[in-house]
Amino acid sequence: MNLWTFAGICLIVASGSSEFYSPSDDVVKLTADNFVASVLNSDKVWVVEFYATWCSFSRDLVPTYREVATALKDFVNVGAFNCEESQAERDVCGQIQINYYPTILIFGAKKYDPVEYNGDDTVKDIIWAAFSLALYSSSDDVVALTAANFDKTVLKSDEVWVVEFYAPFCGHCRNLVPEYRKAATALKGVIKVGGVNCEEEQSLCGQHGVRGYPTLKIFGANKRSPVDYNGQRTAKDIAEAALAEAKKKIKNVLGGGSSGSSGGDSSSGSSDDVIELTDANFDKLVLQSEDTWLVEFFAPWCGHCKNLAPHWAKAATELKGKVKLGALDATVHQVKASQFGVQGYPTIKYFPGGQKDRNSAENYDGGRTSSDIVNWALEKYSDNIPAPELVQLTSEKVARDTCESKPLCVVSVLPHILDCNAECRNRYLTILKTMGDKYKKKQWGWLWTEGGAQLELESTLDIGGFGYPAMAVVNLKKMKYSLLRGSFSEDGINEFLRDLSFGRGHTAPVKGAELPKIHSVEPWDGKDGQLPEEDEYDLSDVDLDEKDEL
């Protein structure tokens, strides 16, 4: 048998041998007869391995894939499709464009646009990829919540919401799924139940102070101060806690009592984390630092200040390492209180990170509970992360400094300056800077070079086949890359990067599993390119003999 292999895969050149999976396995046998009905017409998420029994890499994957199927049994359907079983199966694999074995595809909500799995062949990694699409489906009564719809759907609604903040890789989150689905169905029409995937919505989860998974919060009468649910993780207990919050809201509306949202949220903070500020140290600690600050101007006799104190301490503890919280006694240190126009107590001012002066201060307009303070501060903090620098690839050192420690490196190859003048190039650079700012929270590295300056790099990443400009995103840890196939525009690049950030998109191994040599080049001077001057020759003074006559 003539069997060719490449980078841990079997190319399609042969057929034969016996089956890998038996009816006793948790792997569903898929064929040409049942594939459409079982997978494409299903509401469930499917993980499907396309394999050939003669392929040694398919055979090596069998024990791992069996473990994956068993682990996912109650959450995701796992199937296997033998592409060499008969001509009918070959036709299906051809239609899906299976070019090597084994190929694992994850069929999520868009069944006709499956996601190819390109990670390591480990149980954990395959399960992680499956759960990134699969904790809750559109057929569940659990509403998918994102940064785009959270405020409108939850915070600005009149309904009580139970929201789970989860991560697909979290075992406790997976264990909660059946009970949470059951609670959502039981509460349907009475209380809304939603879920936030914190792997995809890191900023949103950060705003709500999520520190572990799963975190359940009940958004009742005071939406800006949700109640943390710490009860048993059963459908009955979750439903009862939600109904209790709904009852509080009703009593509050009818004037029968408070919503209870201001209590129980003020413990477990340390006053040691609140920094004491004075007229003498304020400029040095706050204005002359690069840190982000929230500063409370208070009076010792003020009742509202006393009520705020435990919440302020708890917020300081939770925000440690990101936002500093300080307190200044305005009755003693009146110079600073006067400079910042303090006229009542407590007054809270926000000072952004980076260079600042007294005019940088902003008024705090959030709530007075620790969760309100934390959420408000984290939102400001994430908004003020600086955009990454867009760096020209001029040397090996620049490549390492820009991308070595980053999760991904975005490499753009722009047209040569003689084909695209300074104005043209600056338009492309502006697009890249805009995208860098949009995806700044990802903390990727951003490099650019001009066509022809780094030919070995272009060859390694298959850049240039579609012309310039071109873009590749490289994972240096896994030595894999993905090419931009759409337009080099804000919309085209945004769609490409968004898919990559969600774990979607096609990737390929970097040739040779290492990046090529990077040549040292002069940085662009920001000017139009100039054609090299041609030497002029005057033939009038040249003596020609007869043999040399023109």
Coordinates of C-alpha atoms in Angstrom, one line a residue:
M1 CA 0.0 0.0 0.0
N2 CA 1.4 3.4 -1.0
L3 CA 0.7 5.5 2.1
W4 CA 1.9 9.1 2.4
T5 CA 1.9 11.0 5.7
F6 CA 2.5 14.6 6.5
A7 CA 2.6 16.5 9.8
G8 CA 0.7 13.9 11.7
I9 CA -2.0 13.2 9.1
C10 CA -2.7 10.6 6.4
L11 CA -3.2 11.8 2.9
I12 CA -6.0 10.1 1.0
V13 CA -4.4 7.5 -1.2
A14 CA -5.7 4.0 -0.1
S15 CA -8.5 2.1 1.5
G16 CA -9.3 -1.1 3.4
S17 CA -9.1 -2.7 6.9
S18 CA -11.6 -3.2 9.7
E19 CA -13.7 -0.8 11.9
F20 CA -12.3 1.1 14.9
Y21 CA -15.5 1.7 16.9
S22 CA -18.0 -0.9 18.2
P23 CA -21.7 -0.4 19.3
S24 CA -20.6 -0.6 22.9
D25 CA -18.6 2.6 22.5
D26 CA -20.1 6.1 23.1
V27 CA -19.0 7.0 19.6
V28 CA -22.0 7.1 17.2
K29 CA -21.4 5.3 13.9
L30 CA -22.2 7.7 11.1
T31 CA -22.7 6.7 7.5
A32 CA -24.0 8.2 4.2
D33 CA -27.5 7.0 5.2
N34 CA -27.8 8.7 8.5
F35 CA -25.4 11.7 8.4
V36 CA -27.8 14.3 7.2
A37 CA -30.7 13.3 9.6
S38 CA -28.4 12.7 12.6
V39 CA -26.0 15.6 12.3
L40 CA -27.1 18.3 9.7
N41 CA -30.8 18.3 10.7
S42 CA -30.1 18.1 14.4
D43 CA -30.4 20.9 17.0
K44 CA -27.5 19.3 19.0
V45 CA -23.8 20.1 18.7
W46 CA -21.9 17.2 17.1
V47 CA -18.2 16.4 17.2
V48 CA -17.4 14.1 14.2
E49 CA -14.2 12.4 13.3
F50 CA -13.7 11.6 9.6
Y51 CA -11.2 8.7 9.4
A52 CA -9.9 5.8 7.3
T53 CA -9.1 2.4 8.9
W54 CA -5.8 2.1 7.0
C55 CA -4.5 5.4 8.4
S56 CA -2.2 4.9 11.4
F57 CA -2.9 8.4 12.8
S58 CA -6.7 7.6 12.8
R59 CA -5.8 4.3 14.6
D60 CA -3.7 6.2 17.2
L61 CA -6.5 8.6 17.9
V62 CA -9.1 5.8 18.8
P63 CA -8.5 5.5 22.6
T64 CA -8.4 9.3 23.0
Y65 CA -11.6 9.7 20.9
R66 CA -13.4 7.0 23.0
E67 CA -12.5 8.9 26.2
V68 CA -13.8 12.2 24.6
A69 CA -17.1 10.5 23.7
T70 CA -17.6 9.1 27.2
A71 CA -16.8 12.5 28.8
L72 CA -19.1 14.4 26.5
K73 CA -21.9 11.8 26.5
D74 CA -24.5 13.9 28.4
F75 CA -23.6 17.1 26.7
V76 CA -22.5 16.7 23.1
N77 CA -23.0 14.0 20.5
V78 CA -19.8 12.4 19.3
G79 CA -19.7 10.5 16.1
A80 CA -17.2 8.9 13.7
F81 CA -17.5 8.6 9.9
N82 CA -15.5 6.0 8.0
C83 CA -14.8 7.8 4.7
E84 CA -13.5 4.6 3.1
E85 CA -16.4 2.3 4.0
S86 CA -18.0 2.5 0.5
Q87 CA -18.4 4.8 -2.5
A88 CA -21.4 6.5 -0.8
E89 CA -19.2 7.5 2.2
R90 CA -16.4 8.6 -0.1
D91 CA -18.9 10.9 -1.8
V92 CA -20.0 12.5 1.5
C93 CA -16.4 13.1 2.6
G94 CA -15.7 14.6 -0.8
Q95 CA -18.6 17.0 -0.5
I96 CA -17.4 18.1 2.9
Q97 CA -13.9 18.4 1.4
I98 CA -12.1 16.0 3.7
N99 CA -8.6 16.0 2.4
Y100 CA -6.7 14.0 5.1
Y101 CA -7.3 11.7 8.0
P102 CA -8.2 12.1 10.8
T103 CA -10.2 15.3 10.4
I104 CA -12.4 16.4 13.3
L105 CA -15.2 18.8 12.6
I106 CA -17.5 20.4 15.2
F107 CA -21.0 21.0 13.9
G108 CA -22.5 23.8 16.0
A109 CA -25.4 26.2 15.3
K110 CA -24.3 26.6 11.7
K111 CA -24.4 23.0 10.6
Y112 CA -23.3 23.7 7.0
D113 CA -20.3 25.7 8.2
P114 CA -18.6 23.4 10.8
V115 CA -15.5 24.4 12.7
E116 CA -12.4 22.3 12.0
Y117 CA -10.5 21.2 15.1
N118 CA -6.8 21.9 14.8
G119 CA -5.6 21.5 18.4
D120 CA -3.6 18.8 20.0
D121 CA -4.9 15.3 20.0
T122 CA -5.7 15.2 23.8
V123 CA -8.9 14.5 25.6
K124 CA -8.8 17.8 27.4
D125 CA -8.2 19.9 24.3
I126 CA -10.9 18.2 22.2
I127 CA -13.4 18.5 25.0
W128 CA -12.5 22.2 25.4
A129 CA -13.1 22.9 21.7
A130 CA -16.5 21.1 21.8
F131 CA -17.7 22.9 24.9
S132 CA -16.7 26.3 23.4
L133 CA -19.8 25.8 21.2
A134 CA -21.9 23.5 23.3
L135 CA -22.8 24.2 26.9
Y136 CA -26.2 25.6 25.9
S137 CA -27.9 25.4 22.5
S138 CA -30.6 27.5 20.9
S139 CA -33.1 24.8 21.8
D140 CA -32.6 25.3 25.5
D141 CA -34.6 27.8 27.7
V142 CA -31.2 29.4 28.7
V143 CA -30.8 32.7 26.9
A144 CA -27.3 33.4 25.4
L145 CA -26.1 36.7 26.8
T146 CA -23.2 38.7 25.4
A147 CA -21.7 42.2 25.8
A148 CA -23.9 43.3 22.8
N149 CA -27.2 42.4 24.4
F150 CA -26.6 42.3 28.2
D151 CA -27.5 45.9 29.1
K152 CA -30.7 45.9 27.0
T153 CA -31.8 42.4 27.8
V154 CA -30.9 42.2 31.5
L155 CA -30.0 45.6 33.1
K156 CA -32.6 47.7 31.4
S157 CA -35.5 45.2 31.6
D158 CA -38.1 45.0 34.3
E159 CA -37.7 41.2 34.6
V160 CA -35.8 39.3 37.2
W161 CA -32.9 37.4 35.7
V162 CA -30.8 34.5 36.9
V163 CA -27.4 34.6 35.0
E164 CA -24.7 32.0 35.0
F165 CA -21.2 33.2 34.2
Y166 CA -19.4 30.1 33.0
A167 CA -16.3 28.8 31.1
P168 CA -16.6 25.9 28.7
F169 CA -13.5 24.1 30.1
C170 CA -14.9 24.2 33.7
G171 CA -15.9 20.8 35.0
H172 CA -18.3 22.3 37.6
C173 CA -19.9 24.3 34.8
R174 CA -20.5 21.1 32.8
N175 CA -21.9 19.4 35.8
L176 CA -24.3 22.2 36.4
V177 CA -25.8 22.1 32.9
P178 CA -28.6 19.6 33.4
E179 CA -29.8 21.3 36.6
Y180 CA -29.5 24.8 35.1
R181 CA -31.5 23.7 32.0
K182 CA -34.1 22.2 34.3
A183 CA -34.3 25.5 36.4
A184 CA -34.7 27.5 33.2
T185 CA -37.6 25.3 32.0
A186 CA -39.3 25.5 35.4
L187 CA -39.0 29.3 35.6
K188 CA -40.0 29.9 32.0
G189 CA -42.6 32.7 31.8
V190 CA -41.9 33.8 35.3
I191 CA -38.2 34.6 35.6
K192 CA -35.6 34.8 32.8
V193 CA -32.6 32.5 32.9
G194 CA -29.4 33.3 30.9
G195 CA -25.8 32.3 30.5
V196 CA -22.6 34.2 29.7
N197 CA -19.6 32.4 28.2
C198 CA -16.7 34.1 29.9
E199 CA -14.2 32.7 27.4
E200 CA -15.8 34.8 24.7
E201 CA -17.1 37.7 27.0
Q202 CA -14.1 38.3 29.2
S203 CA -14.7 42.0 29.6
L204 CA -18.4 41.5 30.5
C205 CA -17.5 38.9 33.1
G206 CA -14.8 41.2 34.5
Q207 CA -17.3 44.1 34.8
H208 CA -19.5 41.9 37.0
G209 CA -16.6 40.8 39.3
V210 CA -16.5 37.2 38.2
R211 CA -13.6 35.5 39.8
G212 CA -14.5 31.8 39.4
Y213 CA -16.8 29.4 37.5
P214 CA -19.6 28.9 37.6
T215 CA -20.8 32.2 39.2
L216 CA -24.5 32.7 39.5
K217 CA -26.0 36.1 40.0
I218 CA -29.7 37.1 40.4
F219 CA -30.5 40.5 38.9
G220 CA -33.6 41.6 40.9
A221 CA -34.9 45.0 42.0
N222 CA -31.5 46.7 41.8
K223 CA -30.0 45.5 38.6
R224 CA -26.7 47.3 39.3
S225 CA -26.3 45.3 42.5
P226 CA -27.1 41.7 41.7
V227 CA -27.3 39.1 44.5
D228 CA -24.6 36.4 44.4
Y229 CA -26.2 32.9 44.5
N230 CA -24.2 30.6 46.8
G231 CA -26.8 27.9 47.5
Q232 CA -27.0 24.3 46.3
R233 CA -26.5 23.8 42.6
T234 CA -29.9 22.1 42.0
A235 CA -32.7 23.2 39.9
K236 CA -35.0 23.4 42.9
D237 CA -32.7 25.6 45.0
I238 CA -31.8 27.9 42.1
A239 CA -35.5 28.4 41.3
E240 CA -36.4 29.1 44.9
A241 CA -33.7 31.7 45.3
A242 CA -34.9 33.4 42.1
L243 CA -38.5 33.4 43.2
A244 CA -37.4 34.9 46.6
E245 CA -35.8 37.8 44.8
A246 CA -38.9 38.2 42.7
K247 CA -40.9 38.4 45.9
K248 CA -38.6 41.1 47.3
K249 CA -39.0 43.1 44.1
I250 CA -42.8 42.9 44.4
K251 CA -42.8 44.0 48.0
N252 CA -40.5 46.8 47.1
V253 CA -42.8 48.0 44.4
L254 CA -45.8 47.8 46.7
G255 CA -44.0 49.6 49.5
G256 CA -43.9 46.6 51.7
G257 CA -40.1 46.6 52.3
S258 CA -36.8 47.1 50.7
S259 CA -35.4 45.0 47.9
G260 CA -32.6 43.9 50.1
S261 CA -30.0 44.7 47.5
S262 CA -27.9 46.9 49.7
G263 CA -27.2 44.3 52.3
G264 CA -25.0 41.2 52.5
D265 CA -22.5 42.7 50.0
S266 CA -20.2 44.5 52.3
S267 CA -18.2 41.8 54.0
S268 CA -14.8 40.2 53.4
G269 CA -13.0 43.5 52.4
S270 CA -9.9 44.7 54.1
S271 CA -9.5 48.3 55.0
D272 CA -5.7 47.7 54.6
D273 CA -6.3 47.8 50.8
V274 CA -7.6 51.3 51.0
I275 CA -4.7 53.7 50.7
E276 CA -4.8 56.8 53.0
L277 CA -4.2 59.9 51.0
T278 CA -3.2 63.4 52.3
D279 CA -2.4 66.8 51.0
A280 CA 1.3 65.8 51.3
N281 CA 1.2 62.5 49.4
F282 CA -1.7 63.0 46.9
D283 CA 0.3 64.3 44.0
K284 CA 3.1 61.7 44.3
L285 CA 0.8 58.7 44.8
V286 CA -2.1 59.6 42.4
L287 CA -1.2 62.3 39.9
Q288 CA 2.4 61.4 39.3
S289 CA 1.7 57.6 39.0
E290 CA 0.7 55.5 36.0
D291 CA -1.9 53.7 38.1
T292 CA -5.7 54.0 37.8
W293 CA -7.3 55.4 40.9
L294 CA -10.7 55.9 42.6
V295 CA -10.5 58.4 45.4
E296 CA -13.1 58.9 48.1
F297 CA -13.2 62.4 49.8
F298 CA -14.9 61.8 53.1
A299 CA -15.8 63.4 56.5
P300 CA -15.5 61.3 59.7
W301 CA -18.8 62.5 61.0
C302 CA -20.7 61.7 57.7
G303 CA -23.3 58.9 58.0
H304 CA -23.2 58.1 54.3
C305 CA -19.4 57.8 54.4
K306 CA -19.7 55.4 57.3
N307 CA -22.1 53.3 55.4
L308 CA -19.8 53.3 52.4
A309 CA -16.7 52.3 54.3
P310 CA -17.2 48.5 54.3
H311 CA -18.2 48.5 50.6
W312 CA -15.2 50.7 49.7
A313 CA -12.9 48.3 51.6
K314 CA -14.3 45.2 49.8
A315 CA -14.1 46.9 46.4
A316 CA -10.4 47.8 47.2
T317 CA -9.6 44.2 47.9
E318 CA -11.4 42.9 44.7
L319 CA -9.8 45.5 42.5
K320 CA -6.3 45.0 43.9
G321 CA -3.7 44.9 41.1
K322 CA -5.9 46.8 38.6
V323 CA -7.5 49.9 40.2
K324 CA -6.2 51.5 43.4
L325 CA -8.7 52.9 45.9
G326 CA -7.8 55.7 48.2
A327 CA -9.5 57.8 50.9
L328 CA -8.8 61.4 51.9
D329 CA -10.3 63.1 55.0
A330 CA -11.5 66.3 53.4
T331 CA -12.0 67.9 56.8
V332 CA -8.2 67.7 57.5
H333 CA -6.7 67.8 54.0
Q334 CA -8.7 70.7 52.7
V335 CA -6.2 71.8 50.0
K336 CA -6.9 68.8 47.8
A337 CA -10.6 68.8 48.6
S338 CA -10.7 72.4 47.4
Q339 CA -8.7 71.7 44.2
F340 CA -11.2 69.0 43.2
G341 CA -14.3 71.0 44.0
V342 CA -15.5 68.8 46.8
Q343 CA -18.7 70.2 48.2
G344 CA -20.4 67.2 49.8
Y345 CA -19.5 63.8 51.4
P346 CA -18.7 61.3 50.2
T347 CA -17.4 62.6 46.8
I348 CA -15.7 60.0 44.6
K349 CA -13.3 60.9 41.8
Y350 CA -11.8 58.7 39.1
F351 CA -8.2 59.2 37.8
P352 CA -7.4 57.2 34.7
G353 CA -4.1 55.3 34.2
G354 CA -1.1 56.9 32.5
Q355 CA 0.0 60.5 32.6
K356 CA -2.5 62.7 34.4
D357 CA -3.0 66.1 36.2
R358 CA -5.8 67.6 38.3
N359 CA -7.9 68.1 35.2
S360 CA -7.9 64.4 34.5
A361 CA -10.3 63.7 37.3
E362 CA -13.8 62.4 36.4
N363 CA -16.8 62.2 38.7
Y364 CA -17.9 58.7 39.8
D365 CA -21.6 58.2 38.9
G366 CA -22.1 54.6 39.9
G367 CA -23.8 52.9 42.9
R368 CA -22.6 52.7 46.5
T369 CA -22.3 48.9 46.9
S370 CA -19.0 47.1 46.5
S371 CA -20.3 45.3 43.3
D372 CA -21.4 48.6 41.9
I373 CA -17.9 50.1 42.5
V374 CA -16.1 47.1 41.2
N375 CA -18.2 46.9 38.0
W376 CA -17.9 50.6 37.3
A377 CA -14.1 50.6 37.9
L378 CA -13.5 47.5 35.8
E379 CA -15.4 49.0 32.9
K380 CA -13.3 52.1 33.0
Y381 CA -10.1 50.1 33.4
S382 CA -10.8 48.0 30.3
D383 CA -11.7 51.0 28.3
N384 CA -8.3 52.6 29.1
I385 CA -6.0 49.7 28.2
P386 CA -3.7 51.3 25.6
A387 CA -3.9 50.1 22.0
P388 CA -1.0 47.9 21.0
E389 CA 1.8 49.4 18.9
L390 CA 1.8 48.6 15.2
V391 CA 5.5 47.8 14.6
Q392 CA 7.4 47.5 11.3
L393 CA 9.2 44.2 11.0
T394 CA 12.8 45.4 10.6
S395 CA 14.8 42.8 12.4
E396 CA 14.7 39.5 14.3
K397 CA 14.8 41.4 17.6
V398 CA 11.7 43.4 16.6
A399 CA 9.9 40.2 15.8
R400 CA 10.8 38.7 19.2
D401 CA 10.0 41.8 21.2
T402 CA 6.7 42.3 19.6
C403 CA 5.3 38.8 19.4
E404 CA 7.3 36.2 21.5
S405 CA 5.2 36.6 24.6
K406 CA 1.9 37.3 22.9
P407 CA -0.9 34.7 22.4
L408 CA -1.2 35.6 18.7
C409 CA 0.8 37.7 16.3
V410 CA -0.9 39.6 13.5
V411 CA 1.5 39.9 10.5
S412 CA 0.5 42.2 7.6
V413 CA 2.3 42.5 4.3
L414 CA 1.6 45.8 2.5
P415 CA 2.3 46.6 -1.1
H416 CA 5.7 47.9 -2.0
I417 CA 6.1 51.7 -1.6
L418 CA 6.5 52.0 -5.4
D419 CA 3.2 50.3 -6.0
C420 CA 1.4 52.1 -3.2
N421 CA 2.6 55.6 -2.2
A422 CA 2.8 57.1 1.3
E423 CA -0.9 58.2 1.3
C424 CA -1.9 54.7 0.2
R425 CA 0.3 53.0 2.8
N426 CA -1.0 55.2 5.6
R427 CA -4.5 54.2 4.8
Y428 CA -3.6 50.6 5.3
L429 CA -1.7 51.4 8.5
T430 CA -4.8 53.3 9.8
I431 CA -7.0 50.3 9.3
L432 CA -4.5 48.1 11.2
K433 CA -4.3 50.6 14.1
T434 CA -8.1 50.7 14.2
M435 CA -8.2 46.9 14.4
G436 CA -5.4 46.9 17.0
D437 CA -7.5 49.2 19.2
K438 CA -10.6 47.2 18.7
Y439 CA -8.9 44.0 19.8
K440 CA -6.5 45.5 22.3
K441 CA -7.9 43.4 25.2
K442 CA -6.6 40.3 23.4
Q443 CA -3.1 41.6 23.9
W444 CA -1.9 40.3 20.5
G445 CA 1.3 41.5 18.8
W446 CA 1.0 43.5 15.6
L447 CA 3.7 43.6 12.8
W448 CA 3.8 44.9 9.3
T449 CA 6.3 44.7 6.5
E450 CA 6.2 45.5 2.8
G451 CA 6.0 43.0 0.0
G452 CA 9.4 41.5 -0.9
A453 CA 11.2 42.7 2.2
Q454 CA 10.8 39.3 4.0
L455 CA 10.4 36.8 1.2
E456 CA 11.2 33.7 3.4
L457 CA 8.5 34.7 5.9
E458 CA 6.0 35.2 3.0
S459 CA 6.8 31.8 1.7
T460 CA 6.5 30.1 5.1
L461 CA 3.1 31.7 5.7
D462 CA 1.9 31.4 2.1
I463 CA 1.4 35.1 2.0
G464 CA 1.3 36.9 -1.4
G465 CA -0.6 34.2 -3.3
F466 CA -3.6 36.5 -3.3
G467 CA -1.6 39.7 -3.9
Y468 CA -0.9 42.5 -1.5
P469 CA -2.0 43.6 1.0
A470 CA -2.1 40.3 2.9
M471 CA -2.5 39.2 6.5
A472 CA -1.6 36.1 8.5
V473 CA -2.2 35.5 12.2
V474 CA 0.4 33.2 13.8
N475 CA 0.3 31.2 17.1
L476 CA 4.0 31.0 17.9
K477 CA 3.4 28.5 20.7
K478 CA 1.5 26.0 18.5
M479 CA 3.4 27.0 15.3
K480 CA 0.1 27.4 13.4
Y481 CA -1.2 30.2 11.3
S482 CA -4.4 31.4 9.6
L483 CA -4.6 33.5 6.4
L484 CA -7.0 36.3 5.7
R485 CA -9.0 35.2 2.7
G486 CA -11.5 38.1 2.7
S487 CA -10.9 41.8 1.9
F488 CA -8.2 43.8 3.5
S489 CA -10.7 46.3 5.0
E490 CA -12.0 47.0 8.5
D491 CA -15.1 44.8 7.9
G492 CA -13.0 42.0 6.3
I493 CA -10.3 42.0 8.9
N494 CA -12.8 42.3 11.8
E495 CA -14.7 39.3 10.6
F496 CA -11.5 37.3 10.2
L497 CA -10.1 38.3 13.7
R498 CA -13.5 37.8 15.4
D499 CA -13.7 34.2 14.1
L500 CA -10.1 33.5 15.3
S501 CA -10.9 35.0 18.7
F502 CA -13.8 32.6 19.0
G503 CA -11.7 29.6 18.0
R504 CA -13.1 29.4 14.5
G505 CA -11.4 29.6 11.1
H506 CA -9.0 27.3 9.3
T507 CA -5.4 27.0 10.4
A508 CA -2.4 25.3 9.0
P509 CA 1.0 24.2 10.5
V510 CA 3.9 26.6 10.0
K511 CA 6.3 25.0 7.5
G512 CA 9.2 23.3 9.3
A513 CA 7.5 24.1 12.7
E514 CA 9.7 27.3 13.0
L515 CA 9.7 30.8 11.6
P516 CA 12.4 31.6 9.0
K517 CA 15.2 34.1 9.3
I518 CA 14.1 37.7 9.5
H519 CA 16.2 40.1 7.5
S520 CA 17.3 43.5 8.9
V521 CA 15.9 46.3 6.8
E522 CA 15.8 50.0 7.1
P523 CA 12.5 51.4 8.6
W524 CA 10.2 53.3 6.3
D525 CA 10.8 57.1 6.4
G526 CA 7.2 57.9 5.8
K527 CA 7.8 59.2 2.3
D528 CA 6.8 58.2 -1.2
G529 CA 9.2 55.8 -2.9
Q530 CA 11.7 57.0 -5.5
L531 CA 12.7 55.0 -8.6
P532 CA 16.5 54.5 -8.8
E533 CA 18.1 57.0 -11.2
E534 CA 19.4 55.5 -14.5
D535 CA 22.9 56.4 -15.7
E536 CA 23.0 58.5 -18.9
Y537 CA 25.5 57.6 -21.6
D538 CA 26.7 60.0 -24.4
L539 CA 27.7 58.0 -27.4
S540 CA 28.8 61.0 -29.5
D541 CA 32.4 60.9 -28.3
V542 CA 32.8 57.1 -28.7
D543 CA 35.1 56.0 -31.5
L544 CA 33.6 53.1 -33.4
D545 CA 35.5 51.0 -35.9
E546 CA 33.7 49.5 -38.8
K547 CA 32.9 46.3 -36.8
D548 CA 31.4 48.4 -34.0
E549 CA 29.2 50.7 -36.1
L550 CA 25.6 50.8 -35.0

